[in-house]
Coordinates of C-alpha atoms and ligand atoms in Angstrom, one line a residue:
X1 CA -0.2 -0.1 0.2
X2 CA 1.0 3.3 -0.7
X3 CA 1.3 6.1 2.7
X4 CA 0.2 9.2 1.1
X5 CA 1.6 11.7 3.7
X6 CA 0.9 15.3 4.0
X7 CA 1.8 18.0 6.0
X8 CA -0.4 20.0 8.8
X9 CA -1.0 22.7 6.8
X10 CA -2.2 21.7 3.8
X11 CA -5.2 20.5 5.9
X12 CA -7.2 23.2 4.4
X13 CA -6.8 21.9 0.6
X14 CA -10.0 21.3 -1.0
X15 CA -8.7 17.9 -2.7
X16 CA -6.6 16.8 0.5
X17 CA -10.2 16.8 2.2
X18 CA -11.8 14.9 -0.4
X19 CA -9.6 12.0 -0.3
X20 CA -9.1 11.6 3.6
X21 CA -12.8 11.3 3.5
X22 CA -13.4 8.9 1.0
X23 CA -10.3 6.7 3.3
X24 CA -12.4 7.1 6.3
X25 CA -15.5 6.0 4.2
X26 CA -14.2 3.1 3.0
X27 CA -12.2 1.9 6.2
X28 CA -9.0 3.0 5.5
X29 CA -6.7 4.4 8.4
X30 CA -5.3 8.0 8.6
X31 CA -1.8 8.2 11.1
X32 CA -2.6 11.7 13.1
X33 CA -1.3 13.8 15.5
X34 CA -3.2 14.4 18.9
X35 CA -2.2 16.8 22.2
X36 CA -0.8 13.7 23.9
X37 CA 0.4 11.0 21.5
X38 CA 0.0 9.9 17.5
X39 CA -2.9 7.9 17.3
X40 CA -4.6 5.5 14.3
X41 CA -8.1 6.2 13.0
X42 CA -10.7 5.2 11.6
X43 CA -14.3 5.4 11.2
X44 CA -15.6 4.6 15.2
X45 CA -19.0 3.0 13.3
X46 CA -17.3 0.7 11.9
X47 CA -15.9 -2.9 12.3
X48 CA -14.7 -3.4 9.4
X49 CA -12.4 -0.6 9.9
X50 CA -11.7 -1.2 13.5
X51 CA -10.6 -4.9 11.9
X52 CA -8.2 -2.6 9.6
X53 CA -6.9 -1.0 13.3
X54 CA -5.9 -4.0 14.8
X55 CA -4.1 -6.0 12.0
X56 CA -2.4 -3.3 11.5
X57 CA -0.9 -2.4 15.3
X58 CA -0.6 -6.5 15.6
X59 CA -3.4 -5.6 18.8
X60 CA -4.2 -8.2 20.3
X61 CA -8.1 -7.6 19.5
X62 CA -9.7 -7.8 22.8
X63 CA -7.9 -4.3 23.7
X64 CA -10.6 -2.0 23.2
X65 CA -10.0 1.2 21.1
X66 CA -10.3 4.6 22.3
X67 CA -13.3 6.9 20.5
X68 CA -12.4 10.7 20.0
X69 CA -15.4 13.0 19.0
X70 CA -15.6 17.1 17.9
X71 CA -17.4 18.6 20.4
X72 CA -19.2 17.4 23.6
X73 CA -23.3 17.3 22.0
X74 CA -21.7 14.1 19.6
X75 CA -21.4 11.8 23.3
X76 CA -24.9 11.7 23.8
X77 CA -25.1 10.3 20.6
X78 CA -22.8 6.6 21.4
X79 CA -23.2 6.5 24.6
X80 CA -26.4 5.0 27.6
X81 CA -27.0 6.1 31.2
X82 CA -24.2 9.1 31.5
X83 CA -22.2 9.6 35.0
X84 CA -23.8 13.1 37.0
X85 CA -19.7 13.2 37.2
X86 CA -18.9 13.0 33.3
X87 CA -20.6 17.1 32.3
X88 CA -18.3 18.4 35.1
X89 CA -15.2 16.5 33.9
X90 CA -16.2 16.9 30.2
X91 CA -16.6 21.3 31.2
X92 CA -12.9 21.3 33.2
X93 CA -11.6 19.0 30.8
X94 CA -12.4 18.9 27.7
X95 CA -10.6 19.4 24.9
X96 CA -8.6 17.5 26.1
X97 CA -5.8 14.5 27.8
X98 CA -8.8 13.0 29.5
X99 CA -10.4 10.0 28.5
X100 CA -14.4 8.4 29.9
X101 CA -16.1 5.0 30.1
X102 CA -18.8 5.1 29.6
X103 CA -21.9 2.1 28.9
X104 CA -21.7 2.6 25.0
X105 CA -25.2 2.1 23.0
X106 CA -25.8 0.0 19.7
X107 CA -23.9 2.3 17.9
X108 CA -21.0 1.4 19.1
X109 CA -19.9 -1.8 17.4
X110 CA -18.1 -4.0 20.0
X111 CA -15.4 -4.8 16.7
X112 CA -13.8 -0.9 18.3
X113 CA -14.7 -2.1 22.2
X114 CA -13.1 -5.2 22.1
X115 CA -16.3 -6.8 22.9
X116 CA -17.1 -5.0 26.3
X117 CA -20.0 -3.4 26.8
X118 CA -18.4 0.2 27.4
X119 CA -16.9 2.6 25.9
X120 CA -13.7 5.0 26.0
X121 CA -14.3 8.2 24.2
X122 CA -11.9 11.1 24.0
X123 CA -11.8 14.5 22.9
X124 CA -8.2 15.4 21.7
X125 CA -7.1 19.5 21.7
X126 CA -5.0 19.4 18.3
X127 CA -5.6 21.5 16.5
X128 CA -4.6 18.3 13.9
X129 CA -6.9 16.3 15.5
X130 CA -10.0 18.8 15.8
X131 CA -9.6 19.6 11.9
X132 CA -10.1 16.2 11.3
X133 CA -12.9 15.7 12.8
X134 CA -14.4 18.5 11.5
X135 CA -14.5 17.2 8.5
X136 CA -16.2 14.2 9.1
X137 CA -19.3 13.2 9.6
X138 CA -18.1 10.5 12.4
X139 CA -16.3 9.4 15.5
X140 CA -12.6 8.2 14.4
X141 CA -11.8 5.1 17.6
X142 CA -7.7 4.9 17.8
X143 CA -5.7 3.7 19.9
X144 CA -1.8 5.3 20.5
X145 CA -0.8 4.8 17.0
X146 CA 2.7 2.3 17.7
X147 CA 3.1 -1.2 16.2
X148 CA 1.2 -3.7 19.6
X149 CA 3.9 -3.4 22.5
X150 CA 6.3 -0.4 21.5
X151 CA 6.3 2.5 22.8
X152 CA 3.9 5.2 21.7
X153 CA 4.9 7.8 18.7
X154 CA 5.3 11.3 19.6
X155 CA 7.2 12.2 16.5
X156 CA 6.5 11.9 12.8
X157 CA 9.9 9.9 12.4
X158 CA 7.7 6.5 15.0
X159 CA 5.0 6.9 13.0
X160 CA 6.7 6.5 10.0
X161 CA 9.1 4.1 11.0
X162 CA 6.3 1.5 12.3
X163 CA 2.9 2.6 9.2
X164 CA 5.0 3.7 6.3
X165 CA 2.5 1.6 3.7
X166 CA 0.5 0.2 5.7
X167 CA -1.9 2.8 5.8
X168 CA -3.8 4.9 3.3
X169 CA -2.3 8.5 5.1
X170 CA -0.8 10.5 7.5
X171 CA 0.1 13.6 8.6
X172 CA 2.9 15.8 9.6
X173 CA 2.0 17.6 12.6
X174 CA 5.2 17.6 13.8
X175 CA 6.2 16.3 17.8
X176 CA 3.6 15.6 20.3
X177 CA 3.4 18.8 23.0
X178 CA 3.0 16.3 25.9
X179 CA 4.7 12.7 25.3
X180 CA 2.4 10.4 27.3
X181 CA -1.4 9.1 26.1
X182 CA -4.2 10.5 28.0
X183 CA -6.2 9.6 31.6
X184 CA -8.2 7.3 31.3
X185 CA -10.7 7.4 33.7
X186 CA -14.0 4.6 34.0
X187 CA -17.1 6.2 34.9
X188 CA -19.1 3.2 34.6
X189 CA -17.7 2.1 38.4
X190 CA -20.1 3.4 41.7
X191 CA -16.7 5.5 42.1
X192 CA -14.4 7.2 39.1
X193 CA -11.3 4.7 38.9
X194 CA -8.3 5.6 37.2
X195 CA -7.4 2.9 34.7
X196 CA -4.6 5.4 33.1
X197 CA -3.2 8.0 35.0
X198 CA -2.0 10.7 32.2
X199 CA -1.4 14.5 32.2
X200 CA -4.8 15.5 34.0
X201 CA -4.4 13.5 37.5
X202 CA -6.0 12.2 40.3
X203 CA -6.2 16.4 42.3
X204 CA -7.3 17.8 39.3
X205 CA -9.6 15.2 39.2
X206 CA -10.2 15.2 42.6
X207 CA -10.9 19.0 43.0
X208 CA -13.6 18.9 40.4
X209 CA -15.6 16.2 41.4
X210 CA -14.9 17.3 45.3
X211 CA -14.9 14.2 46.8
X212 CA -12.2 10.8 46.3
X213 CA -11.5 9.1 43.3
X214 CA -10.1 5.7 43.1
X215 CA -6.8 5.0 41.2
X216 CA -6.8 2.5 40.2
X217 CA -4.3 1.8 37.7
X218 CA -2.3 0.9 41.0
X219 CA -3.3 -3.2 41.1
X220 CA -1.7 -4.0 37.5
X221 CA -1.1 -7.9 38.6
X222 CA -5.3 -7.8 39.9
X223 CA -6.1 -11.2 37.9
X224 CA -8.8 -10.0 36.4
X225 CA -7.0 -6.6 35.2
X226 CA -10.8 -3.9 35.0
X227 CA -8.6 -2.4 32.3
X228 CA -7.8 -4.8 28.2
X229 CA -5.0 -3.3 28.0
X230 CA -3.7 -3.6 31.5
X231 CA -2.9 -7.4 31.0
X232 CA -0.1 -6.5 28.3
X233 CA 3.1 -5.5 28.4
X234 CA 3.0 -2.1 26.8
X235 CA 5.6 0.3 26.7
X236 CA 9.0 -2.3 26.3
X237 CA 12.4 -1.6 24.0
X238 CA 13.5 -4.3 22.9
X239 CA 16.6 -3.7 26.0
X240 CA 16.2 -4.9 29.1
X241 CA 15.0 -1.9 31.9
X242 CA 16.9 -0.7 34.4
X243 CA 14.9 0.8 36.6
X244 CA 16.9 2.6 39.4
X245 CA 14.9 3.6 42.2
X246 CA 17.8 5.6 44.3
X247 CA 19.6 9.6 45.0
X248 CA 21.1 11.7 41.8
X249 CA 25.1 9.9 43.7
X250 CA 24.3 6.6 43.8
X251 CA 22.1 6.5 39.7
X252 CA 25.3 7.2 38.5
X253 CA 27.9 5.1 41.2
X254 CA 25.6 2.0 40.0
X255 CA 24.8 3.0 35.7
X256 CA 29.0 3.0 36.3
X257 CA 30.2 -0.1 37.6
X258 CA 27.2 -1.8 35.6
X259 CA 29.0 -0.2 32.8
X260 CA 32.2 -2.0 34.3
X261 CA 31.2 -4.3 34.6
X262 CA 29.5 -5.3 31.1
X263 CA 31.8 -5.2 28.6
X264 CA 31.0 -6.1 25.6
X265 CA 27.5 -5.4 26.0
X266 CA 26.0 -2.5 24.3
X267 CA 24.9 -0.2 26.8
X268 CA 22.5 3.3 27.4
X269 CA 21.7 5.6 29.8
X270 CA 18.1 7.6 29.7
X271 CA 17.7 10.2 32.8
X272 CA 17.6 14.2 33.5
X273 CA 20.8 15.6 32.6
X274 CA 22.4 15.6 35.9
X275 CA 22.1 11.9 36.1
X276 CA 23.6 11.7 31.9
X277 CA 26.6 13.7 32.5
X278 CA 28.4 12.4 34.4
X279 CA 27.7 8.7 32.4
X280 CA 30.9 8.4 29.8
X281 CA 31.7 5.5 27.4
X282 CA 27.9 4.8 26.2
X283 CA 24.4 5.8 24.3
X284 CA 22.3 8.6 26.0
X285 CA 19.7 10.2 26.6
X286 CA 19.0 13.2 28.8
X287 CA 15.3 13.9 29.5
X288 CA 15.1 17.0 30.9
X289 CA 15.9 19.1 33.9
X290 CA 15.0 17.4 37.2
X291 CA 12.7 19.4 37.9
X292 CA 10.9 19.8 34.2
X293 CA 7.9 16.6 34.4
X294 CA 6.6 17.6 30.8
X295 CA 9.8 18.1 29.4
X296 CA 10.2 14.1 30.5
X297 CA 7.1 13.8 29.3
X298 CA 7.3 14.6 26.2
X299 CA 10.8 13.2 25.1
X300 CA 10.3 10.0 27.4
X301 CA 9.4 8.0 24.2
X302 CA 10.6 9.2 22.2
X303 CA 14.5 7.8 24.3
X304 CA 12.9 4.9 24.9
X305 CA 13.0 4.0 20.4
X306 CA 15.8 5.5 19.9
X307 CA 17.5 3.0 22.0
X308 CA 15.2 0.6 20.1
X309 CA 17.2 2.0 16.8
X310 CA 20.4 1.3 18.5
X311 CA 20.0 -1.8 19.4
X312 CA 20.5 -1.2 22.6
X313 CA 20.6 -4.4 25.9
X314 CA 21.0 -3.2 29.3
X315 CA 19.1 0.3 28.9
X316 CA 19.5 2.2 32.3
X317 CA 16.2 4.5 33.3
X318 CA 16.2 6.6 37.2
X319 CA 12.5 6.6 39.0
X320 CA 10.7 10.1 38.9
X321 CA 9.0 11.7 42.3
X322 CA 5.2 10.9 41.6
X323 CA 4.3 14.5 42.4
X324 CA 2.1 15.4 38.7
X325 CA 2.7 14.3 36.2
X326 CA 5.9 12.0 37.8
X327 CA 2.7 9.4 38.1
X328 CA 1.8 9.3 35.1
X329 CA 5.3 9.2 33.9
X330 CA 5.9 6.2 36.5
X331 CA 3.3 4.4 35.1
X332 CA 5.0 3.6 31.6
X333 CA 9.0 3.8 33.6
X334 CA 7.1 1.1 34.9
X335 CA 5.6 -1.3 32.0
X336 CA 8.6 -0.2 30.2
X337 CA 11.2 -2.4 32.8
X338 CA 7.6 -5.2 33.6
X339 CA 8.2 -4.0 36.9
X340 CA 11.7 -4.8 38.0
X341 CA 12.4 -1.7 40.3
X342 CA 16.0 -2.0 41.7
X343 CA 16.3 -0.1 45.3
X344 CA 19.6 1.8 45.9
Ligands
LIG401 O1 -3.9 9.8 24.6 C1 -4.1 9.0 24.0 O2 -5.6 8.3 25.0 C2 -4.6 7.9 22.9 C3 -4.5 9.0 21.2 C4 -4.0 8.6 20.2 O3 -6.1 9.4 22.1 N1 -5.5 6.5 22.3 C5 -4.4 5.4 23.3 O4 -5.0 5.3 23.1 O5 -3.6 5.6 24.1 P1 -4.8 2.8 23.0 O6 -5.2 2.3 22.5 O7 -3.0 2.9 22.8 O8 -5.4 3.0 25.0 C6 -6.3 3.6 25.4 C7 -6.8 2.6 26.5 C8 -6.0 0.8 27.0 O9 -5.0 0.4 27.5 C9 -8.0 -0.2 26.6 O10 -7.7 -0.8 26.7 C10 -8.1 1.0 27.6 O11 -7.7 2.4 26.8 N2 -9.4 1.4 27.0 C11 -10.1 1.6 25.8 N3 -11.4 1.1 26.1 C12 -12.0 0.5 27.2 C13 -12.9 0.1 27.5 N4 -13.8 0.4 27.7 N5 -13.1 -0.3 29.1 C14 -11.5 -0.4 30.5 N6 -10.4 0.4 29.4 C15 -10.7 1.2 28.4
LIG402 MG1 -1.6 2.5 22.9

C-alpha cells in the first residue's frame, strides 16, 4: 500500500479533504497527531475499520480502542447512562487528555470495544485532530499509533517507522506536546476509577468532583485487569530496562559500575541532565531538567525508541517522584521495565 503523507498546514486543501473523507468512508486508516501521542484512526462506527486497525498494529483484538469525538454534545449519540460526574469532567477537561469510559449503545460496534459493553471516549485538543474530526461525519476510533508492545509514537519519525506502507494517510504534525497517553477514567464504576494515569491527574479530577476517587492503575497484577490494556506489556523497548530507585549520586555510581562489569554489552542510559552528564562511554539520552516533568514526559518515548533503533541490550533509567505528571511517567517506566525496580 502506498501511504500518502500530508503536512498539518495543508489540511484546508480541497483535494486533501476529499481524500481524507473517502479514505475514512471506505474503512481506511489515517495516522494523525494529538496532544498526547499520535493516533491511528478509522471510522468508529465501522467494525471493518476497527479490524483494520488491529491488523495494522498487530494488537490483540480484546484490547479496546478510544473513540475520538469532535464536540461534547456528540457523546449522547453513542453512550447510555451518562454518569453524573461526566458533565463536570467534560466541562473541566475537554478538549484535552482525559478519556472517559461509559456504557456504550448499539451504534458502537463490539469490534471497537474489544467485546465490552463499555466504550472509551475522548475529545482531543490538538488542532490537527480537531480539524480532522470536523471534516468527518463520524467519530474516529484511534489507539496510539505504534506497533503493539512498542513505545507510543510522539514524533512523526516514529509513525513513519511503524506504519509507512500500512495505512492510507499520515499527517505530519511535528512532535506531540505532552508525549504520554491520556488519563483513562472509568465512569461506569460507583466511584470513578483511574485505569491509566496521564496528564490529568487524580488530584485534578478530585478537585473538580470534590470527592476522592479510586486509583485503579496501581493494581496492575490482579488476575482480572479492569482495563484490558493493563494485562499487556506496554511501552517496552527491545532491550532490558533497569529502573533504578535512589539518589542521583547512587544512580550514577550504579550505572558506572554496571558499565565496567558489562564490557561488551550494548548499554544505554536515559535520565535527567545531571545523570547523563556524569556517565561516559555509552549511548545516552537526556530527558531534560530534573524538576521539569513536562519536558521529561515529552521526551520519554522518543528516548526509549532511540534505544531500540540502536539495538541497545541494557537500558538504565532512574525513577522520578510521583507528584503530578510524575505518576504517569512512573507508570510508563514501570511497564517498560516489566516491574523490575532496583532499590539502591
Ligand atoms: O492519548 C491517548 O489516549 C491516545 C491518543 C491517540 O488519543 N490513545 C491511546 O489509545 O492511548 P490506546 O488504545 O493505545 O490506549 C487505550 C487504553 C487501553 O489501555 C485500553 O485498554 C483502555 O484505554 N480502554 C479502552 N476502552 C476501554 C474500556 N471500554 N474499558 C476499559 N479500558 C478501556
Ligand atoms: Mg497504546
